[in-house]
Coordinates of C-alpha atoms in Angstrom, one line a residue:
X1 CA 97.7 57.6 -25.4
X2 CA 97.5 54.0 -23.9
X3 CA 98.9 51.1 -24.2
X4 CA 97.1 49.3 -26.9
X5 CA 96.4 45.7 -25.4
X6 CA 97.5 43.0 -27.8
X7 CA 95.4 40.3 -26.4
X8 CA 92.5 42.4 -27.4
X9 CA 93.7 42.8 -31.5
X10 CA 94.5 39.3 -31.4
X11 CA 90.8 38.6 -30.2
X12 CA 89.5 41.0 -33.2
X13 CA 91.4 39.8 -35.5
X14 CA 90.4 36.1 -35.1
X15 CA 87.2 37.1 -35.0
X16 CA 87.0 39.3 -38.6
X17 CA 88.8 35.9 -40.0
X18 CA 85.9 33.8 -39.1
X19 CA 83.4 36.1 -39.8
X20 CA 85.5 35.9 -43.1
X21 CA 85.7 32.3 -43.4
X22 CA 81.6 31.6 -42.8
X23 CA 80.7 34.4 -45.6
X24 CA 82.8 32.6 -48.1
X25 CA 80.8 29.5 -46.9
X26 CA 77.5 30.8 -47.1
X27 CA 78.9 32.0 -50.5
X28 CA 79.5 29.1 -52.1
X29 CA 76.8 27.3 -50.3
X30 CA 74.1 29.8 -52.3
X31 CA 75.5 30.6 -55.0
X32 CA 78.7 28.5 -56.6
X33 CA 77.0 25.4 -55.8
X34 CA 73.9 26.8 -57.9
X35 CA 75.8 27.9 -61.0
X36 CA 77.8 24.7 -61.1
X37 CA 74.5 22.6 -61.0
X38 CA 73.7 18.9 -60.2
X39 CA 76.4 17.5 -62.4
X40 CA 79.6 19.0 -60.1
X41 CA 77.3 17.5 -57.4
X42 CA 77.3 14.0 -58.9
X43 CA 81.0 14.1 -59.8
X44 CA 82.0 14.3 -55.8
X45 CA 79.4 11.5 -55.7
X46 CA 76.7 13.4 -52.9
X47 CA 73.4 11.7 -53.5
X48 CA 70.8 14.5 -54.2
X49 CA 67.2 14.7 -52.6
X50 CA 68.0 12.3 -49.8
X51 CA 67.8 15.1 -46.9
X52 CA 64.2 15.6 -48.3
X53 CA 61.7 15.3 -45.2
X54 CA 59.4 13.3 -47.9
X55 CA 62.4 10.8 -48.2
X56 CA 62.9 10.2 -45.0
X57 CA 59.3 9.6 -44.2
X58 CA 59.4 7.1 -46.5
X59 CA 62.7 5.4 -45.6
X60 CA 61.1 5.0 -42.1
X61 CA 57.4 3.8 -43.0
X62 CA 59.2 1.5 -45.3
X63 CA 61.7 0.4 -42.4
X64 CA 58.4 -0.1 -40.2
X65 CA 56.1 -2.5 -42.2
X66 CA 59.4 -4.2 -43.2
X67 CA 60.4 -5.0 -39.9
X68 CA 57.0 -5.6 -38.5
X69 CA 56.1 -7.9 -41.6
X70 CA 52.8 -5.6 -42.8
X71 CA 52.0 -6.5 -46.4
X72 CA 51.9 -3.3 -48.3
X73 CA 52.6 -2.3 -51.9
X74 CA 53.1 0.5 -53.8
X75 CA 49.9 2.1 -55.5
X76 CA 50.7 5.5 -56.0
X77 CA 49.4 6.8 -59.3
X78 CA 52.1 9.7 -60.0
X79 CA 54.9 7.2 -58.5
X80 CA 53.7 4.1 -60.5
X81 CA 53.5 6.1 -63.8
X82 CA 57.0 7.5 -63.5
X83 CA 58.4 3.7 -62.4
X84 CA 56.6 2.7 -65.6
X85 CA 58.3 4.6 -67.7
X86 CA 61.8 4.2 -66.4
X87 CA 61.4 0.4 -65.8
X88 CA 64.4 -0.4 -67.1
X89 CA 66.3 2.2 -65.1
X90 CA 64.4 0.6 -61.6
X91 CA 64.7 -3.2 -62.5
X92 CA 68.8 -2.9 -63.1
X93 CA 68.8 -0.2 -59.6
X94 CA 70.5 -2.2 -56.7
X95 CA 69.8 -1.2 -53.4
X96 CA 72.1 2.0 -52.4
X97 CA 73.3 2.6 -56.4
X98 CA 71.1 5.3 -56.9
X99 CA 72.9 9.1 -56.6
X100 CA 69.4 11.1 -56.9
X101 CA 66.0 10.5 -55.6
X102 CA 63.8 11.1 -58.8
X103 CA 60.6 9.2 -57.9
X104 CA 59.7 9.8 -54.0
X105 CA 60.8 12.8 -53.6
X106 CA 58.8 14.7 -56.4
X107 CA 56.7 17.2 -53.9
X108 CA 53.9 16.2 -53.3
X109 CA 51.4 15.8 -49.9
X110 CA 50.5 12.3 -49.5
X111 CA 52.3 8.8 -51.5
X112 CA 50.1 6.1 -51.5
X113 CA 50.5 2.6 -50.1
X114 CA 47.7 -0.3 -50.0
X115 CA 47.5 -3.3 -47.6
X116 CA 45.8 -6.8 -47.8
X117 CA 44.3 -6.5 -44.5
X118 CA 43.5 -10.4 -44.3
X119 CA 47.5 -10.5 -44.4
X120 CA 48.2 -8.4 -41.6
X121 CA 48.5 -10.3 -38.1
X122 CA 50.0 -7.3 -35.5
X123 CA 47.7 -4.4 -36.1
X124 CA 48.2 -2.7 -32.6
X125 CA 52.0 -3.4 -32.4
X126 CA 52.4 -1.7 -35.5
X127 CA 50.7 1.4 -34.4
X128 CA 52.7 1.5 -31.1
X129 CA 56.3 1.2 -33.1
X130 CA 54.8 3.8 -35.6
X131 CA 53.8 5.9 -32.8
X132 CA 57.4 5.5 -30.9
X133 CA 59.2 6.4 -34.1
X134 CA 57.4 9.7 -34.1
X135 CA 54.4 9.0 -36.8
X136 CA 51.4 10.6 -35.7
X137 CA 48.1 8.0 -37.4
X138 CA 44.6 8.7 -38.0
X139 CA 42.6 5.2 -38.6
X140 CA 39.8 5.3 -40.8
X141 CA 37.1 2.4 -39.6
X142 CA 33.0 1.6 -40.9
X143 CA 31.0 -1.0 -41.1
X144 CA 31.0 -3.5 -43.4
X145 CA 28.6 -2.6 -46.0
X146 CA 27.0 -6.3 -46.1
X147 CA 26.3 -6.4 -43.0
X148 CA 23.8 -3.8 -43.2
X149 CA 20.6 -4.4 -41.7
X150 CA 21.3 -7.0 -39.8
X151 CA 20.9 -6.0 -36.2
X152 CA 23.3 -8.3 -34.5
X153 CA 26.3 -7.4 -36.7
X154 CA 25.5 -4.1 -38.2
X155 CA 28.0 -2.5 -35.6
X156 CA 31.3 -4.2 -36.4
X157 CA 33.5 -1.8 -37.7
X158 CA 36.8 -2.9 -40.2
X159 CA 39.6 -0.6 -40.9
X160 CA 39.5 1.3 -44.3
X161 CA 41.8 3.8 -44.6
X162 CA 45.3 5.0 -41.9
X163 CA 46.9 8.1 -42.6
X164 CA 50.2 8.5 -41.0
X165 CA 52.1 11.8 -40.6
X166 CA 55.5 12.4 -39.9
X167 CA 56.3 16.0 -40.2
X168 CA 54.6 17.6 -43.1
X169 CA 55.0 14.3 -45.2
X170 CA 51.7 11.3 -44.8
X171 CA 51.4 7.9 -46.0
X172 CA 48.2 7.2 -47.0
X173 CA 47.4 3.3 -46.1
X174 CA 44.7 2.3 -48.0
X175 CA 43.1 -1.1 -46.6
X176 CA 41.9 -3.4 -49.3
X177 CA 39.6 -6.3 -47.9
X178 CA 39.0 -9.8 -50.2
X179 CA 35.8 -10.4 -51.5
X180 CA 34.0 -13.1 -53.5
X181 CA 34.9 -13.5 -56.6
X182 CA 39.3 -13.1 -56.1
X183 CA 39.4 -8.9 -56.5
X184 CA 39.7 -6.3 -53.6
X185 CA 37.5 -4.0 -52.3
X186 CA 38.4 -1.0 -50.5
X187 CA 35.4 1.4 -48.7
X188 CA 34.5 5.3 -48.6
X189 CA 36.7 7.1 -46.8
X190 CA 34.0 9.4 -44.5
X191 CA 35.6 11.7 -41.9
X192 CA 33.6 11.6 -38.9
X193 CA 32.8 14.6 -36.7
X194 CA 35.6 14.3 -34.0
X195 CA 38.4 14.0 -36.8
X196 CA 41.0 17.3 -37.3
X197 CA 39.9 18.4 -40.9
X198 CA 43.5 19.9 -40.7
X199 CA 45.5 16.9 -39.8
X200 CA 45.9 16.3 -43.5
X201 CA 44.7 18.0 -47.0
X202 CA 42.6 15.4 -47.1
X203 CA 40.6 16.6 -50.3
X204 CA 44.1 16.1 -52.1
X205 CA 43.4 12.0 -51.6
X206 CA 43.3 9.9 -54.3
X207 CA 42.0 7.0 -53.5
X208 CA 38.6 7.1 -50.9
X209 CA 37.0 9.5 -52.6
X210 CA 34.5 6.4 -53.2
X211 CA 34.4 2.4 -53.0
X212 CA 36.8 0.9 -55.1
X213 CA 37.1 -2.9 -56.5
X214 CA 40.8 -3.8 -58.1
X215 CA 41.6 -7.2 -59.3
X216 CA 43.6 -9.3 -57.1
X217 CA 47.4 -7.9 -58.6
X218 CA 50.3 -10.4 -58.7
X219 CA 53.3 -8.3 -57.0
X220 CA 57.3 -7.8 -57.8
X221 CA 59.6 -6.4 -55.6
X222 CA 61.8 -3.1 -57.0
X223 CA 64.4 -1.1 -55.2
X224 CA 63.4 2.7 -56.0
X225 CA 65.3 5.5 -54.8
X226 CA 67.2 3.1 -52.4
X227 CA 64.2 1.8 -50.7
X228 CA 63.0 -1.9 -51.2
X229 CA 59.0 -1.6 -52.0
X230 CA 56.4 -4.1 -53.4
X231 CA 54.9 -3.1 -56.4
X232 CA 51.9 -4.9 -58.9
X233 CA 53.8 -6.6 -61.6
X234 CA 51.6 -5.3 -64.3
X235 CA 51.7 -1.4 -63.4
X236 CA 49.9 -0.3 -66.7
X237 CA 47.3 -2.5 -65.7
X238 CA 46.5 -1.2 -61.9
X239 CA 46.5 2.1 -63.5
X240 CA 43.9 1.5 -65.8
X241 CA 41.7 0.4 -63.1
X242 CA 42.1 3.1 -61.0
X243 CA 39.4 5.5 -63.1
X244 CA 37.0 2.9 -63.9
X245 CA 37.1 1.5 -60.1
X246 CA 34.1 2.7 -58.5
X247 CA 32.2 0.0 -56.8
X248 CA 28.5 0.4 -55.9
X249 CA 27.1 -1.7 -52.7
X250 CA 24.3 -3.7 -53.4
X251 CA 21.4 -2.7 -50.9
X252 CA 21.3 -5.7 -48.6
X253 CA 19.0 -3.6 -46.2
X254 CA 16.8 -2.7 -48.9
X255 CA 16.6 -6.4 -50.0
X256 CA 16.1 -7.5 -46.3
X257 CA 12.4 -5.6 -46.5
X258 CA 11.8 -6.6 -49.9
X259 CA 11.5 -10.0 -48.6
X260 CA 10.0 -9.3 -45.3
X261 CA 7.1 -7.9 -47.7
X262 CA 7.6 -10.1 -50.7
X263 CA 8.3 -14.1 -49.4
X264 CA 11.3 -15.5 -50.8
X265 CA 10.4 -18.3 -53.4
X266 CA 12.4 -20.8 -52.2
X267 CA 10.5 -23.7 -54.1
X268 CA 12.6 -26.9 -56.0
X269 CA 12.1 -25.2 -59.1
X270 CA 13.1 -21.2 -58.1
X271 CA 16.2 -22.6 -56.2
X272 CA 17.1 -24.8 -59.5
X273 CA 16.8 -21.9 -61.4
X274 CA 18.7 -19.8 -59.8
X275 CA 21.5 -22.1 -59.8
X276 CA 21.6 -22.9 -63.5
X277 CA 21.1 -19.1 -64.1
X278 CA 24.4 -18.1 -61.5
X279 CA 26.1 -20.9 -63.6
X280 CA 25.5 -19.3 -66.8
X281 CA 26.6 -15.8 -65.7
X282 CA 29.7 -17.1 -64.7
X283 CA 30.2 -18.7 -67.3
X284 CA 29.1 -15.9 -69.9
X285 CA 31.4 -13.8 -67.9
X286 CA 34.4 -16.2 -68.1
X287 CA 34.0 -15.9 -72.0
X288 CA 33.3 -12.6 -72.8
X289 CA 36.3 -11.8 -70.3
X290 CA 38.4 -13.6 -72.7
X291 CA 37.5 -11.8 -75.7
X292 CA 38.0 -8.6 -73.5
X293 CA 34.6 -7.6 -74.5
X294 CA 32.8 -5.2 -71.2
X295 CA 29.7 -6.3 -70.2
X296 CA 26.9 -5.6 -67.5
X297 CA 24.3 -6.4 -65.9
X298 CA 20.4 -5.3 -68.2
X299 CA 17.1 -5.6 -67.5
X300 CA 15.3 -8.0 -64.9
X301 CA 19.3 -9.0 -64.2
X302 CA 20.4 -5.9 -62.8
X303 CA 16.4 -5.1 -61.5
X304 CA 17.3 -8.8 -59.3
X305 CA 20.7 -7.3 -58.0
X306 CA 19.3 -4.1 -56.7
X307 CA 16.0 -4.4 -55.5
X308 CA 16.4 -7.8 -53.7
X309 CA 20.3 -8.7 -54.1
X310 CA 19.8 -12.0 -56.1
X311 CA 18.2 -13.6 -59.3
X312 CA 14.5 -13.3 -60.1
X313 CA 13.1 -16.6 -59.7
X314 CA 10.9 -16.1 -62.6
X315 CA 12.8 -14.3 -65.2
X316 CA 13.5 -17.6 -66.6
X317 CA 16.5 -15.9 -68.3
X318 CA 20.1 -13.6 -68.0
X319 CA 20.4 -10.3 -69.1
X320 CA 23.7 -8.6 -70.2
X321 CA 24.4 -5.3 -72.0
X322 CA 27.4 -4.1 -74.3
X323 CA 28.0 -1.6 -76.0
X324 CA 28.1 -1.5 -80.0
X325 CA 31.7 -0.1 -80.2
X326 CA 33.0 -3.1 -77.9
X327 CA 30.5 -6.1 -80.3
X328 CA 33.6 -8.8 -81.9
X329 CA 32.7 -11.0 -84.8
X330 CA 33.8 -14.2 -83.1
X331 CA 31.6 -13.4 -80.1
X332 CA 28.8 -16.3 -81.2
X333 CA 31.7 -18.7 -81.9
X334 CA 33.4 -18.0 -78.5
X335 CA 29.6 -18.6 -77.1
X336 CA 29.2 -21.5 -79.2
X337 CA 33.1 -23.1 -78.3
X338 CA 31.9 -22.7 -74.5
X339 CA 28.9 -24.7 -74.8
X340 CA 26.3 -22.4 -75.8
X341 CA 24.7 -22.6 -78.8
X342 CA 23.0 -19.2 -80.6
X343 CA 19.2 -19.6 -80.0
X344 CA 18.4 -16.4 -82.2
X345 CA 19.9 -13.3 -83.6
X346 CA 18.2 -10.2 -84.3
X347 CA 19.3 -7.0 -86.2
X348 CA 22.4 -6.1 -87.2
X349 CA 25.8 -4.4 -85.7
X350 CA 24.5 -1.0 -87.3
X351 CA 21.0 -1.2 -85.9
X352 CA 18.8 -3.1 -83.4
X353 CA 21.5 -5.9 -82.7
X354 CA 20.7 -8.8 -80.2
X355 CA 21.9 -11.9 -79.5
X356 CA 20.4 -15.4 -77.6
X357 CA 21.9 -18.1 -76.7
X358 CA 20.6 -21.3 -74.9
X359 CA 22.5 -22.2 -71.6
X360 CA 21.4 -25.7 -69.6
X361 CA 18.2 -26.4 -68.2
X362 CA 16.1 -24.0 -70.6
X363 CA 18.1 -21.1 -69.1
X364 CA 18.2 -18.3 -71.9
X365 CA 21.3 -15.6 -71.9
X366 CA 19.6 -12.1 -73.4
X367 CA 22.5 -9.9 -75.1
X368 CA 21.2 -6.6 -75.9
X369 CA 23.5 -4.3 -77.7
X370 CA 23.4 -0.6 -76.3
X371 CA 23.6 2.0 -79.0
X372 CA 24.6 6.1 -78.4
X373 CA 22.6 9.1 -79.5
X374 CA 23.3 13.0 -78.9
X375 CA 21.7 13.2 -75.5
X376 CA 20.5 9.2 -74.4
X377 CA 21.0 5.5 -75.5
X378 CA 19.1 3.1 -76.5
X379 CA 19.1 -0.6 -77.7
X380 CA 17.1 -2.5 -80.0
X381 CA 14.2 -5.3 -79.7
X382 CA 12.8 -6.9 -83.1
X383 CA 9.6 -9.4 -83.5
X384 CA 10.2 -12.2 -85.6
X385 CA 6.3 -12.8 -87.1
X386 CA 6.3 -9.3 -87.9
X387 CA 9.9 -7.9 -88.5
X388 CA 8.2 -5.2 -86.4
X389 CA 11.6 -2.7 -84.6
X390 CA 11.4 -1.6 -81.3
X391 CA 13.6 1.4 -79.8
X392 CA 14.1 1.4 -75.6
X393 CA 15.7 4.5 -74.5
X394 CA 17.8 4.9 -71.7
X395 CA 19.6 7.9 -69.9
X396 CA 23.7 8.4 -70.6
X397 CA 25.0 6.2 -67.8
X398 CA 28.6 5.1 -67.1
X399 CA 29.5 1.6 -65.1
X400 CA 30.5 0.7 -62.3
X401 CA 32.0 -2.7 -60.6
X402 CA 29.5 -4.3 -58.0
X403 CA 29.1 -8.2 -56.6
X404 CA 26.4 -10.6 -57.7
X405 CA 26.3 -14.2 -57.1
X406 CA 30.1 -14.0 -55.8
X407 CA 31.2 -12.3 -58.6
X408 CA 32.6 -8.8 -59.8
X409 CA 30.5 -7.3 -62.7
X410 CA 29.3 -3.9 -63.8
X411 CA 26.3 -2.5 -63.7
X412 CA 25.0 1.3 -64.6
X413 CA 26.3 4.0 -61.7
X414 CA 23.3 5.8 -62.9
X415 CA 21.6 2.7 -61.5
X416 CA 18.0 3.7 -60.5
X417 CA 17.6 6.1 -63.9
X418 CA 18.7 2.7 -65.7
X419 CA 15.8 1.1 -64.1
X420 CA 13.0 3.9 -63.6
X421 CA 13.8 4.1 -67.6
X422 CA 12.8 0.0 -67.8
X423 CA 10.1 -0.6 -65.4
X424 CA 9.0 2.9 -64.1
X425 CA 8.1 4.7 -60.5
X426 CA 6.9 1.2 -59.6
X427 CA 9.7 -1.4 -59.9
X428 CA 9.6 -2.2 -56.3
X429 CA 6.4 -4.0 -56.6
X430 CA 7.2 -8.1 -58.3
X431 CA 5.7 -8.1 -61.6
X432 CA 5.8 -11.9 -63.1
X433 CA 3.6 -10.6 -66.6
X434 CA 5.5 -9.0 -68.8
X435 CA 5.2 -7.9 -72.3
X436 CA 8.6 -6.6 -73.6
X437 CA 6.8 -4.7 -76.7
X438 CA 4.6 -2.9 -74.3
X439 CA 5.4 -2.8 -71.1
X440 CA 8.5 -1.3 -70.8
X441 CA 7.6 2.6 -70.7
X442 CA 10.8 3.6 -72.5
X443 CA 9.9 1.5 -75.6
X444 CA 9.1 3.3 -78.9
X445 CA 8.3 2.1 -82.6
X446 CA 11.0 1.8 -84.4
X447 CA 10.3 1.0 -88.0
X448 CA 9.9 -2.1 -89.7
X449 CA 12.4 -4.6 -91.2
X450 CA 12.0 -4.8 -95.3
X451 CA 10.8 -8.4 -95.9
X452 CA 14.2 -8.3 -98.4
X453 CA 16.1 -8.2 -95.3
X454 CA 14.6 -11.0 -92.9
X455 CA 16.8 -13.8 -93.6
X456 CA 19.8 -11.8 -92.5
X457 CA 17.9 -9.7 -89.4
X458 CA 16.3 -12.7 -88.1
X459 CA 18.1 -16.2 -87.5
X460 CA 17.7 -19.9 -86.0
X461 CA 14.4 -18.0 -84.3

């Protein structure tokens, strides 16, 4: 038999002991670790969730706009719910305390960031540094909506949306523009034909879906999971907005060839009118804002706004609508306190309510109070000689935020049922007769007020 070569067991043998050695590593890698959970983790003080590709995604974005000075805050709606709720927790978190990531690296496909674009000064340095760092960005751009029409500007393109990806992590960069009247606006995100549908999930975005208008939010800085980020102050607030912020464009290039069929009146008298009447908006708006009472835009108001973008000349008054559920007692004092003294009040909060009140220069502010049924709504209109009740029914509609006269105010989504339902097929055409018992074609009898009950139905008419 030979000689057994000793170099050769030596060799085998260090080799089984490694073997060995890297079982019982992958051992308690998989399976001690488990068992002993998080808390043996803490205890030798490893800090849990910060390998996470999502984390580091952030850490770097975060690192980017940072150094490069881009304004952007925190708006995600799963992030800023869970920050919410453990306020405490984030406002005493110092930068590097923190042992687990609990807010940024819940799984997810996109986090959400916004940016004031009017704040942001290096816009193709930025994407060159985020390019270099290994983001791969996708830049969202349109037209701005009110420019529409006009020839000479209707192609400039502004940025709406960026989507950067760095591995299978993307920020989504939502770009929110200022507009008249101190909110933000932020556009439609549209994917145009040349764009990788696969890039990104991209039906998983939240915010893009549609135009959206946000007040202008006051921000605080707040160290979560280690990072440094901007957030609003008042979170609970930016989160309610976030359902209710669809904003609707009015339809500038639709007004454009109203008036190139239909002259402007731009007489002494229209244009003083349409002053004194923007002037009593605002300042209608201004009060019932205060009383946190939600209003829109009704009747030859809200016709104004979308057929020709701007007051009727000849209403001769404002239109608002509320609903019943949101009337407040001290509504006519707040009215009254701001200057404007209650002209007339018809009906009552339980049926056919409606409220007048006299602005400056003869300028009359209409609130009709919108009622729900099974299937439609309607609200009320009385005459005073007769005590005579009239019904004007309107299809379920929902609101949304648009601009008039440099301002931010609802108006019906469900905009052109809301006005077929008023003035019919043919509201396009200027109509300065008008008889509000008859011509509306959605008006109906309804009933008659028992002489018993005038005094209290009808006032200061």
């Amino acid at each position: 038999m030979s000689r057994i070569n000793k170099n050769v067991i030596l060799a085998l043998l260090t080799l089984t002991s490694s073997a060995f050695l890297l079982f019982q590593l992958y051992y308690y890698k998989h399976y001690l670790s488990t068992k002993n959970g998080a808390g043996l983790s803490k205890s030798k003080g490893s800090r849990i969730g910060f390998d996470s590709t999502q984390w580091r995604a952030l850490k770097k974005f975060i690192m980017l706009t940072s150094s490069q000075n881009v304004p952007v805050f925190l708006i995600d709606p799963l992030i800023l719910e869970l920050i919410n709720k453990n306020f405490e927790q984030v406002k005493n978190t110092s930068r590097g305390s923190t042992l687990e990531c609990k807010f940024f690296c819940v799984p997810r496909d996109f986090t959400v960031f916004a940016l004031q674009y009017h704040l942001w000064k290096n816009e193709e340095g930025w994407f060159r540094i985020a390019e270099n760092m290994g983001f791969q960005c996708l830049k969202i751009e349109s037209k701005d909506p009110r420019l529409d029409g006009i020839d000479s500007l209707s192609g400039t393109e502004i940025p709406l949306h960026y989507i950067c990806k760095l591995a299978t992590h993307a920020i989504h960069l939502v770009v929110f523009h200022e507009r008249s009247g101190n909110y933000l606006w932020h556009g439609h995100l549209r994917l145009r034909r040349h764009i990788d549908r696969k890039f990104v999930p991209f039906r998983k975005l939240q915010f893009g879906r549609y135009p959206g208008a946000f007040d202008r939010p006051e921000l605080q800085q707040v160290t979560v999971d280690g990072l440094e980020v901007l957030i609003p102050k008042d979170p609970v607030h930016f989160l309610e907005e976030i359902p209710h912020s669809r904003f609707i464009e009015c339809r500038y290039k639709e007004a454009r060839a109203f008036f190139q069929q239909y002259l402007d009146d731009n007489t002494v008298e229209a244009m003083a009118f349409r002053k004194s009447a923007k002037e009593l908006l605002q300042l209608a708006a201004k009060t019932l804002n205060k009383l946190g009472v939600q209003f829109w835009l009704s009747s030859g108001t809200c016709l104004g706004w979308y057929r020709q973008c701007n007051i009727i000349p000849y209403s001769k008054d404002v239109d608002l609508g509320i609903f019943i559920q949101d009337y407040k007692p001290d509504i006519i004092l707040a009215f009254q306190d701001a200057g404007l003294p209650l002209k007339h009040k018809f009906g009552k909060v339980e049926d056919s309510l409606e409220l007048s009140f006299q602005g400056k220069d003869d300028v009359k502010l209409d609130i009709f109070f919108f009622y729900e049924e099974t299937d439609h709504m309607w609200n009320g209109g009385t005459q005073a000689k007769t005590g005579k009740k009239f019904k004007y029914l309107f299809p379920k509609f929902t609101l949304c935020w648009t601009e008039f006269v440099d301002m931010k105010v609802h108006v019906p989504c469900e905009t052109i049922e809301y006005i077929e339902a008023n003035y019919g097929k043919t509201w396009k055409i200027p109509v300065k007769t008008w008889d509000w018992k008859h011509s509306p074609p959605n008006v109906q009898p309804n009933g008659i007020w028992p002489i018993s009950e005038w005094d209290e139905v009808i006032q200061l008419y």
